[in-house]
Structures are given as C-alpha cells and as structure tokens.
Amino acid sequence: MRYKVNENCIGCGLCASTCPEIFSMSDEGTAVAKDIDVPEEQQAAAAEAKDGCPVGAIEEV
Ligand code: SF4
C-alpha cells in the first residue's frame, strides 16, 4: 500500500515524527508521503501516523 497526504493537512508534523521513513514536511509546511509502496517493516509506523493525524489528511491510495 501507499499513502498520500491531502489538502486537509495543517502541518502539525506528527506523521513525520511517527514515521519519518515515509512522511516528511515540505517547504510549504505541509506533509508529503513518499510515492512508494510502504515496506513491510514500515507499515505499522505508517498506519500509526495515518491513525494519529488529527485532521484525517492521510489517505491510502
Ligand atoms: S499528521 Fe496530518 S496534519 Fe499533521 S503533518 Fe501529518 S498529514 Fe499533516
């Protein structure tokens, strides 16, 4: 699976600290997800980041 950050992101930074291998903060101050299939060993952290997003801005694609 892979993830995408939608326009609801408020730039809180939680996902990037929970799963930095997949999520990072852009120069615009919002998060971006790497456009890759999440490796097995990162799936739990990536799912935690998705579940922890306060505005539901992380979608599975
Ligand atoms: S946790 Fe959600 S609101 Fe916070 S930076 Fe990540 S995508 Fe944006």
Short mmCIF file of N, CA and C and ligand atoms in Angstrom, two decimals:
data_model
loop_
_atom_site.label_atom_id
_atom_site.label_comp_id
_atom_site.label_asym_id
_atom_site.label_seq_id
_atom_site.Cartn_x
_atom_site.Cartn_y
_atom_site.Cartn_z
N MET A 1 0.84 -1.19 0.00
CA MET A 1 0.00 0.00 0.00
C MET A 1 0.88 1.24 0.00
N ARG A 2 0.29 2.32 -0.45
CA ARG A 2 1.00 3.60 -0.36
C ARG A 2 0.05 4.65 0.17
N TYR A 3 0.60 5.77 0.59
CA TYR A 3 -0.20 6.81 1.22
C TYR A 3 -0.05 8.12 0.46
N LYS A 4 -1.04 8.97 0.71
CA LYS A 4 -1.00 10.31 0.13
C LYS A 4 -1.54 11.25 1.19
N VAL A 5 -0.99 12.47 1.20
CA VAL A 5 -1.47 13.49 2.14
C VAL A 5 -2.37 14.45 1.37
N ASN A 6 -3.57 14.64 1.87
CA ASN A 6 -4.50 15.52 1.14
C ASN A 6 -4.45 16.96 1.65
N GLU A 7 -5.30 17.80 1.09
CA GLU A 7 -5.24 19.24 1.35
C GLU A 7 -5.70 19.62 2.76
N ASN A 8 -6.18 18.66 3.53
CA ASN A 8 -6.59 18.98 4.90
C ASN A 8 -5.42 19.15 5.86
N CYS A 9 -4.23 18.77 5.42
CA CYS A 9 -3.06 18.81 6.31
C CYS A 9 -2.86 20.20 6.89
N ILE A 10 -2.67 20.24 8.23
CA ILE A 10 -2.44 21.52 8.91
C ILE A 10 -0.97 21.68 9.32
N GLY A 11 -0.14 20.72 8.88
CA GLY A 11 1.28 20.86 9.12
C GLY A 11 1.72 20.66 10.56
N CYS A 12 1.03 19.81 11.29
CA CYS A 12 1.38 19.62 12.71
C CYS A 12 2.68 18.86 12.89
N GLY A 13 3.08 18.09 11.89
CA GLY A 13 4.36 17.38 11.96
C GLY A 13 4.31 16.01 12.61
N LEU A 14 3.15 15.61 13.07
CA LEU A 14 3.05 14.33 13.79
C LEU A 14 3.44 13.14 12.92
N CYS A 15 2.96 13.11 11.71
CA CYS A 15 3.24 11.94 10.85
C CYS A 15 4.73 11.83 10.55
N ALA A 16 5.38 12.97 10.35
CA ALA A 16 6.80 12.95 10.03
C ALA A 16 7.64 12.49 11.21
N SER A 17 7.15 12.74 12.43
CA SER A 17 7.90 12.23 13.58
C SER A 17 7.54 10.78 13.88
N THR A 18 6.31 10.37 13.57
CA THR A 18 5.91 8.99 13.84
C THR A 18 6.52 8.03 12.83
N CYS A 19 6.59 8.43 11.58
CA CYS A 19 7.10 7.54 10.52
C CYS A 19 7.91 8.36 9.51
N PRO A 20 9.11 8.77 9.92
CA PRO A 20 9.92 9.64 9.06
C PRO A 20 10.40 8.96 7.77
N GLU A 21 10.35 7.62 7.74
CA GLU A 21 10.77 6.93 6.52
C GLU A 21 9.78 7.16 5.39
N ILE A 22 8.54 7.48 5.72
CA ILE A 22 7.51 7.66 4.70
C ILE A 22 7.05 9.11 4.60
N PHE A 23 6.91 9.79 5.73
CA PHE A 23 6.36 11.15 5.72
C PHE A 23 7.43 12.18 6.03
N SER A 24 7.38 13.29 5.33
CA SER A 24 8.29 14.39 5.62
C SER A 24 7.53 15.70 5.41
N MET A 25 8.14 16.78 5.90
CA MET A 25 7.49 18.08 5.78
C MET A 25 8.07 18.80 4.57
N SER A 26 7.19 19.41 3.80
CA SER A 26 7.62 20.14 2.60
C SER A 26 7.99 21.57 2.96
N ASP A 27 8.55 22.28 2.01
CA ASP A 27 8.89 23.69 2.22
C ASP A 27 7.64 24.52 2.48
N GLU A 28 6.50 24.04 2.02
CA GLU A 28 5.24 24.77 2.25
C GLU A 28 4.71 24.55 3.66
N GLY A 29 5.34 23.64 4.40
CA GLY A 29 4.92 23.42 5.78
C GLY A 29 3.86 22.35 5.94
N THR A 30 3.54 21.67 4.87
CA THR A 30 2.61 20.55 4.97
C THR A 30 3.37 19.25 4.70
N ALA A 31 2.72 18.15 5.05
CA ALA A 31 3.40 16.86 4.92
C ALA A 31 3.27 16.30 3.52
N VAL A 32 4.25 15.49 3.16
CA VAL A 32 4.18 14.72 1.92
C VAL A 32 4.55 13.28 2.24
N ALA A 33 3.93 12.36 1.52
CA ALA A 33 4.26 10.95 1.67
C ALA A 33 5.08 10.51 0.47
N LYS A 34 6.08 9.68 0.74
CA LYS A 34 6.86 9.11 -0.36
C LYS A 34 5.94 8.30 -1.25
N ASP A 35 6.11 8.46 -2.55
CA ASP A 35 5.25 7.77 -3.50
C ASP A 35 5.82 6.37 -3.79
N ILE A 36 5.84 5.57 -2.74
CA ILE A 36 6.35 4.20 -2.87
C ILE A 36 5.42 3.27 -2.13
N ASP A 37 5.48 2.00 -2.46
CA ASP A 37 4.78 1.01 -1.64
C ASP A 37 5.52 0.92 -0.31
N VAL A 38 4.76 1.07 0.77
CA VAL A 38 5.38 1.10 2.09
C VAL A 38 5.99 -0.26 2.40
N PRO A 39 7.30 -0.29 2.69
CA PRO A 39 7.94 -1.57 3.00
C PRO A 39 7.31 -2.21 4.25
N GLU A 40 7.31 -3.51 4.26
CA GLU A 40 6.74 -4.29 5.36
C GLU A 40 7.13 -3.74 6.73
N GLU A 41 8.41 -3.45 6.89
CA GLU A 41 8.89 -3.05 8.22
C GLU A 41 8.44 -1.64 8.62
N GLN A 42 7.87 -0.88 7.67
CA GLN A 42 7.39 0.46 7.99
C GLN A 42 5.87 0.53 8.08
N GLN A 43 5.21 -0.58 7.82
CA GLN A 43 3.75 -0.50 7.71
C GLN A 43 3.06 -0.15 9.01
N ALA A 44 3.58 -0.68 10.14
CA ALA A 44 2.94 -0.38 11.42
C ALA A 44 3.08 1.10 11.76
N ALA A 45 4.29 1.64 11.55
CA ALA A 45 4.51 3.06 11.86
C ALA A 45 3.71 3.96 10.92
N ALA A 46 3.62 3.58 9.65
CA ALA A 46 2.87 4.38 8.69
C ALA A 46 1.38 4.38 9.04
N ALA A 47 0.87 3.21 9.44
CA ALA A 47 -0.55 3.12 9.82
C ALA A 47 -0.80 3.94 11.09
N GLU A 48 0.16 3.92 12.01
CA GLU A 48 0.03 4.72 13.23
C GLU A 48 -0.01 6.21 12.89
N ALA A 49 0.83 6.61 11.94
CA ALA A 49 0.84 8.00 11.51
C ALA A 49 -0.51 8.38 10.90
N LYS A 50 -1.04 7.50 10.06
CA LYS A 50 -2.35 7.76 9.45
C LYS A 50 -3.42 7.90 10.53
N ASP A 51 -3.45 6.95 11.45
CA ASP A 51 -4.47 6.97 12.51
C ASP A 51 -4.31 8.17 13.44
N GLY A 52 -3.07 8.65 13.58
CA GLY A 52 -2.81 9.74 14.52
C GLY A 52 -3.03 11.13 13.94
N CYS A 53 -3.18 11.21 12.63
CA CYS A 53 -3.36 12.54 12.02
C CYS A 53 -4.63 13.19 12.57
N PRO A 54 -4.51 14.38 13.16
CA PRO A 54 -5.66 15.00 13.81
C PRO A 54 -6.76 15.46 12.86
N VAL A 55 -6.45 15.57 11.59
CA VAL A 55 -7.45 16.05 10.64
C VAL A 55 -7.77 15.03 9.54
N GLY A 56 -7.29 13.81 9.71
CA GLY A 56 -7.59 12.77 8.73
C GLY A 56 -7.07 13.08 7.34
N ALA A 57 -5.88 13.68 7.28
CA ALA A 57 -5.36 14.11 5.98
C ALA A 57 -4.57 13.03 5.25
N ILE A 58 -4.37 11.88 5.90
CA ILE A 58 -3.58 10.82 5.28
C ILE A 58 -4.52 9.76 4.73
N GLU A 59 -4.39 9.51 3.43
CA GLU A 59 -5.25 8.54 2.76
C GLU A 59 -4.41 7.40 2.21
N GLU A 60 -5.02 6.22 2.19
CA GLU A 60 -4.40 5.11 1.46
C GLU A 60 -4.75 5.26 0.00
N VAL A 61 -3.77 5.04 -0.85
CA VAL A 61 -4.05 5.10 -2.29
C VAL A 61 -3.60 3.81 -2.95
S1 SF4 B 1 -0.26 14.34 10.96
FE1 SF4 B 1 -1.78 15.05 9.45
S2 SF4 B 1 -1.98 17.26 9.79
FE2 SF4 B 1 -0.11 16.59 10.82
S3 SF4 B 1 1.50 16.98 9.29
FE3 SF4 B 1 0.84 14.84 9.06
S4 SF4 B 1 -0.75 14.89 7.46
FE4 SF4 B 1 -0.46 16.99 8.19
#
